[in-house]
mmCIF file of C-alpha atoms in Angstrom:
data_model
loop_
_atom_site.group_PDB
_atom_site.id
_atom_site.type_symbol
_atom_site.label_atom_id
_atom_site.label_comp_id
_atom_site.label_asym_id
_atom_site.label_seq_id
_atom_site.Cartn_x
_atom_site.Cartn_y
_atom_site.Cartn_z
ATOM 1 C CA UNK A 2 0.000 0.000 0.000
ATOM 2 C CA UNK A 3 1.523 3.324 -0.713
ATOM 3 C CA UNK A 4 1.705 6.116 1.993
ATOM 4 C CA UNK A 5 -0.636 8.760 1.916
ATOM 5 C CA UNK A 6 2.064 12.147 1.063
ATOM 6 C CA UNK A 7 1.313 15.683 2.780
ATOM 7 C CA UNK A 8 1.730 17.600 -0.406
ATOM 8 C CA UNK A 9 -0.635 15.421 -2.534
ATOM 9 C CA UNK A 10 -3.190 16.682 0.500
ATOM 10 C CA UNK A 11 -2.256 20.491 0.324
ATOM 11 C CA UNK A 12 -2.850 20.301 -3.375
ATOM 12 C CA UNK A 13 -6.269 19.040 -3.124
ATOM 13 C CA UNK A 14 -6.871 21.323 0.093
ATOM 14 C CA UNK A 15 -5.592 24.340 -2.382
ATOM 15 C CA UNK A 16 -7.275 23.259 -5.562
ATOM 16 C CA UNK A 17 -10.356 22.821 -3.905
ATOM 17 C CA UNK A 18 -10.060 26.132 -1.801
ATOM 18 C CA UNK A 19 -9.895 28.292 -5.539
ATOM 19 C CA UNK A 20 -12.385 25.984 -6.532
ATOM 20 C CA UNK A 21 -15.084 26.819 -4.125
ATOM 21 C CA UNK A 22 -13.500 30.462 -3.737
ATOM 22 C CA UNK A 23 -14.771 31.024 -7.471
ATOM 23 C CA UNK A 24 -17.692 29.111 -7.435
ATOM 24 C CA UNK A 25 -19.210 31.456 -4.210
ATOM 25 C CA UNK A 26 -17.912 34.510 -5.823
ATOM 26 C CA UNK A 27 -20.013 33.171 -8.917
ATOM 27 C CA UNK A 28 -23.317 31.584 -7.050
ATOM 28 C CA UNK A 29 -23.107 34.663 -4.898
ATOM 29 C CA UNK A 30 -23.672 37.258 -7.617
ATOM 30 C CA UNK A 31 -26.667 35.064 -9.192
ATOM 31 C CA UNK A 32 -28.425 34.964 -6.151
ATOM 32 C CA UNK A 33 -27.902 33.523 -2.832
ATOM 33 C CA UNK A 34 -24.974 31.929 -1.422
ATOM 34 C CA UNK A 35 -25.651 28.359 0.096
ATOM 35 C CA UNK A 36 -24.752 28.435 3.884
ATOM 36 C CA UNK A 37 -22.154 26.705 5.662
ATOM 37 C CA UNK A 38 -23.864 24.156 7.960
ATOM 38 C CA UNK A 39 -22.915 24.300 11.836
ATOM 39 C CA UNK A 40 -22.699 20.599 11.513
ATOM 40 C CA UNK A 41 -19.932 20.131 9.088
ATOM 41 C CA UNK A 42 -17.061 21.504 11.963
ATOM 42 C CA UNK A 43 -18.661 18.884 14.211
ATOM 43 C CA UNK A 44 -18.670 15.746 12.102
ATOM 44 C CA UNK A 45 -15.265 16.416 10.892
ATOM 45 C CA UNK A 46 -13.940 16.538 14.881
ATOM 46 C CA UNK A 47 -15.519 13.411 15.312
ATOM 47 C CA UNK A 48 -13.774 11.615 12.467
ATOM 48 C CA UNK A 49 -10.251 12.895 13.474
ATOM 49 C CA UNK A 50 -11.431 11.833 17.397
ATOM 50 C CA UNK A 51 -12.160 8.318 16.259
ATOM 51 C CA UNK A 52 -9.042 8.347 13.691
ATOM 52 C CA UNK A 53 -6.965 9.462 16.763
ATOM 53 C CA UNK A 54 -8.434 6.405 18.908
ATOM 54 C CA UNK A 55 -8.236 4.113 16.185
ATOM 55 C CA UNK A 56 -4.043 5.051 16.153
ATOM 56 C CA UNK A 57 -3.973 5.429 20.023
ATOM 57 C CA UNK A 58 -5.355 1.733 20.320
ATOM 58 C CA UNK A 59 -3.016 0.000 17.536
ATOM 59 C CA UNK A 60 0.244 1.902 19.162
ATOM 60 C CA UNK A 61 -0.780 0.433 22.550
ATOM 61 C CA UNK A 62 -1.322 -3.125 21.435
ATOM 62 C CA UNK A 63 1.544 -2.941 19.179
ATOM 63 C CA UNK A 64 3.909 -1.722 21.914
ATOM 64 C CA UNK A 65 2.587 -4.930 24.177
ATOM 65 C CA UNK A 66 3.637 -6.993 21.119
ATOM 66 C CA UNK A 67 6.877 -5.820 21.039
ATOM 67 C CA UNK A 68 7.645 -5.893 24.949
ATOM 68 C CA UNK A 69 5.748 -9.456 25.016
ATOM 69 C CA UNK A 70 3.475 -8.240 27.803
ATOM 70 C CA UNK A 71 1.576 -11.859 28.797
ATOM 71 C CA UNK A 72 -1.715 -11.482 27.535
ATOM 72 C CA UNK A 73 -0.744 -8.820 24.996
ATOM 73 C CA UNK A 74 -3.563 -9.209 22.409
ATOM 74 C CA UNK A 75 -1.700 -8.426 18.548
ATOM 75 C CA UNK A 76 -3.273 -6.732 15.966
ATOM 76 C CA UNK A 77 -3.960 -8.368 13.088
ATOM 77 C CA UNK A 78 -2.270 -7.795 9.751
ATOM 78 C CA UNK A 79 -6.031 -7.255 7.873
ATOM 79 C CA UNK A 80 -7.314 -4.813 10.414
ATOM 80 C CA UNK A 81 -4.473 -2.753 10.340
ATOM 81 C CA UNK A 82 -4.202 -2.245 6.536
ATOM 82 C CA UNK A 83 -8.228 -1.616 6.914
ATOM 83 C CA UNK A 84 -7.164 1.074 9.727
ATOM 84 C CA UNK A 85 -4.506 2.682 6.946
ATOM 85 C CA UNK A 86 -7.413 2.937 4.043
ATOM 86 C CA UNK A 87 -9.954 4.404 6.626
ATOM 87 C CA UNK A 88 -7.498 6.903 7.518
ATOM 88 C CA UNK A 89 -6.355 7.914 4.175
ATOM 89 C CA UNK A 90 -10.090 7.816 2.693
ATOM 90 C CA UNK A 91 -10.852 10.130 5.621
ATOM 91 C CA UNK A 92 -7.807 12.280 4.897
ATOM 92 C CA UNK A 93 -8.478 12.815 1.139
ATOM 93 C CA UNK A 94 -12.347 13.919 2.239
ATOM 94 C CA UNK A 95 -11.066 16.205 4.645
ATOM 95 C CA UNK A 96 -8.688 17.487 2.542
ATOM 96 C CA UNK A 97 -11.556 18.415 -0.300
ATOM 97 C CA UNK A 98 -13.767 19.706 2.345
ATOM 98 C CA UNK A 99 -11.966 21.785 4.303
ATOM 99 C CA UNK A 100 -10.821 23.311 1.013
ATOM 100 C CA UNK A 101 -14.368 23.448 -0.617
ATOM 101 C CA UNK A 102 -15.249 25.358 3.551
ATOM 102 C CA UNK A 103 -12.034 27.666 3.077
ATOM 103 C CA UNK A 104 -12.543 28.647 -0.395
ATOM 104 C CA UNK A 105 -16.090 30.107 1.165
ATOM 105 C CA UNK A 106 -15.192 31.214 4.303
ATOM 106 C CA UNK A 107 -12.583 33.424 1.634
ATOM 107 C CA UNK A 108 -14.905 34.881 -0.042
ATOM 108 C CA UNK A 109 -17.273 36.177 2.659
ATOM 109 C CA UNK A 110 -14.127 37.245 4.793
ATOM 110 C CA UNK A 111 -12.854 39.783 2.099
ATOM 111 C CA UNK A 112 -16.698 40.130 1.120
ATOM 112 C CA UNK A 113 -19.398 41.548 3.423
ATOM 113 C CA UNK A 114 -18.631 41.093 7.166
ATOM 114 C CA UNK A 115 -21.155 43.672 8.275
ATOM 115 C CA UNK A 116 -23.821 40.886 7.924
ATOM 116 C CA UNK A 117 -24.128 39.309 11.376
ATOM 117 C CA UNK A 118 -25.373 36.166 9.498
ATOM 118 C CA UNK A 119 -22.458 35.962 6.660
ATOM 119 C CA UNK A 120 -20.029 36.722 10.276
ATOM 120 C CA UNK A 121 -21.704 33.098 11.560
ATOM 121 C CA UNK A 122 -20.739 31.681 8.559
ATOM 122 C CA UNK A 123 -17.090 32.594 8.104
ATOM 123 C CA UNK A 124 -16.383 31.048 11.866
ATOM 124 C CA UNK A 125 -18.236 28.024 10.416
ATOM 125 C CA UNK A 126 -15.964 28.101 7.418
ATOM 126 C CA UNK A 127 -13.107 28.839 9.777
ATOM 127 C CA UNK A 128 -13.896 25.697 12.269
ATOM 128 C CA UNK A 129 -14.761 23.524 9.490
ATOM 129 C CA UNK A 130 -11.351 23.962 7.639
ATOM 130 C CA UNK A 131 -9.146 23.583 11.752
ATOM 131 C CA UNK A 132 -11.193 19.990 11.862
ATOM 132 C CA UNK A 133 -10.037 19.328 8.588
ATOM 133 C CA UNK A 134 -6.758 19.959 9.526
ATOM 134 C CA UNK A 135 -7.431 17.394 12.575
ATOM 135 C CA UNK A 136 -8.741 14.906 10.483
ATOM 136 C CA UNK A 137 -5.852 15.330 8.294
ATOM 137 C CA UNK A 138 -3.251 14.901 10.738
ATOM 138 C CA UNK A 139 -5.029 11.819 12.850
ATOM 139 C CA UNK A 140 -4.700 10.307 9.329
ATOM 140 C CA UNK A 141 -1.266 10.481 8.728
ATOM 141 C CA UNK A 142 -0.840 9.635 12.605
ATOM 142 C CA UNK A 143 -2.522 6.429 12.094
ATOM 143 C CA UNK A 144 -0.841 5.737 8.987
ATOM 144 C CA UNK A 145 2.328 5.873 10.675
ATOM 145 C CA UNK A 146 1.677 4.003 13.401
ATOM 146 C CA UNK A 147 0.574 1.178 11.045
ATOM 147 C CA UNK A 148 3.715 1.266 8.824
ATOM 148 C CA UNK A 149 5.512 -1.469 8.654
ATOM 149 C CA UNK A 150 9.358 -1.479 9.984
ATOM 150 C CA UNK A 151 11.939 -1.165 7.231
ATOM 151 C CA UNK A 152 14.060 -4.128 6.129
ATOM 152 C CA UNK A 153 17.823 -3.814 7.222
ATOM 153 C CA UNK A 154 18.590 -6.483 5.638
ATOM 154 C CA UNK A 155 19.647 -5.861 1.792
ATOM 155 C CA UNK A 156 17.855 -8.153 -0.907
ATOM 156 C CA UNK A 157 20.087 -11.253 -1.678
ATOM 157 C CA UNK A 158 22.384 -10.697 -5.306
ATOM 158 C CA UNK A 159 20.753 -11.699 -8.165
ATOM 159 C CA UNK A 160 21.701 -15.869 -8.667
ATOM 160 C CA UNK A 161 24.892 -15.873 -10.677
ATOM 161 C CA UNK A 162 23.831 -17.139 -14.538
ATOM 162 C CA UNK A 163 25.018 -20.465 -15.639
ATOM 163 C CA UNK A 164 26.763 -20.737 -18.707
#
């Protein structure tokens, strides 16, 4: 499985915040701008809380592995490579949403912030794209906890060719 990178992240986060940027500047001047809903900040906590237990868990199971604690229960290969494509599904998701929530909480902060209402929604924006963040990071936590240690060992020379 290949590791989820940062930057691939940041340019979906950034893509997606121009994106959605230009699209409210756009849906904005035909009409009225969809709102930012109070319960995307709070669903996107509560993925990077359970992504955060998730890595919490394997680390302290795989640390009573290593020191052979007696009744140390493992972790199995299958549920650990599950555990790595939760996280980086969750990570890509977060990474689109919190840049779709930036690109709009953009817009109204250098639009109108006189409108208590269009206020609301900036902080929305705001709290939506920090969880993001949170979600973001718990992913790549949890990735690395799952990683696999590196060989030290070199791969054996190619068998010599008989003639």
């Amino acid at each position: 499985m290949r590791e989820l990178r940062i930057r691939t992240l940041a340019g979906i986060f950034a893509l997606a915040l121009v994106l959605s940027w230009a699209g409210a500047r756009m849906w904005d001047a035909l009409g009225t701008l969809p709102a930012v809903p109070v319960t995307a900040p709070i669903v996107l906590a509560v993925i990077a809380t359970v992504l955060t237990a998730t890595a919490l868990s394997i680390r302290a199971r795989l640390r009573a592995q290593r020191e052979r604690r007696p009744g140390a229960k493992g972790v199995e290969p299958m549920m650990a490579a599950r555990a790595v494509v939760l996280g980086q599904a969750s990570a890509l998701v977060a990474a689109l949403a919190a840049g779709a929530y930036g690109g709009v909480g953009l817009y109204l902060l250098l639009g109108a912030m006189d409108v208590p209402a269009r206020r609301d929604q900036a902080v929305y924006a705001g709290l939506s794209v920090l969880a993001g963040a949170a979600v973001v990071a718990a992913a790549v936590f949890l990735q690395r906890v799952c990683r696999l240690p590196e060989d030290d060992e070199e791969p054996p020379p190619p068998a010599a060719a008989a003639a």
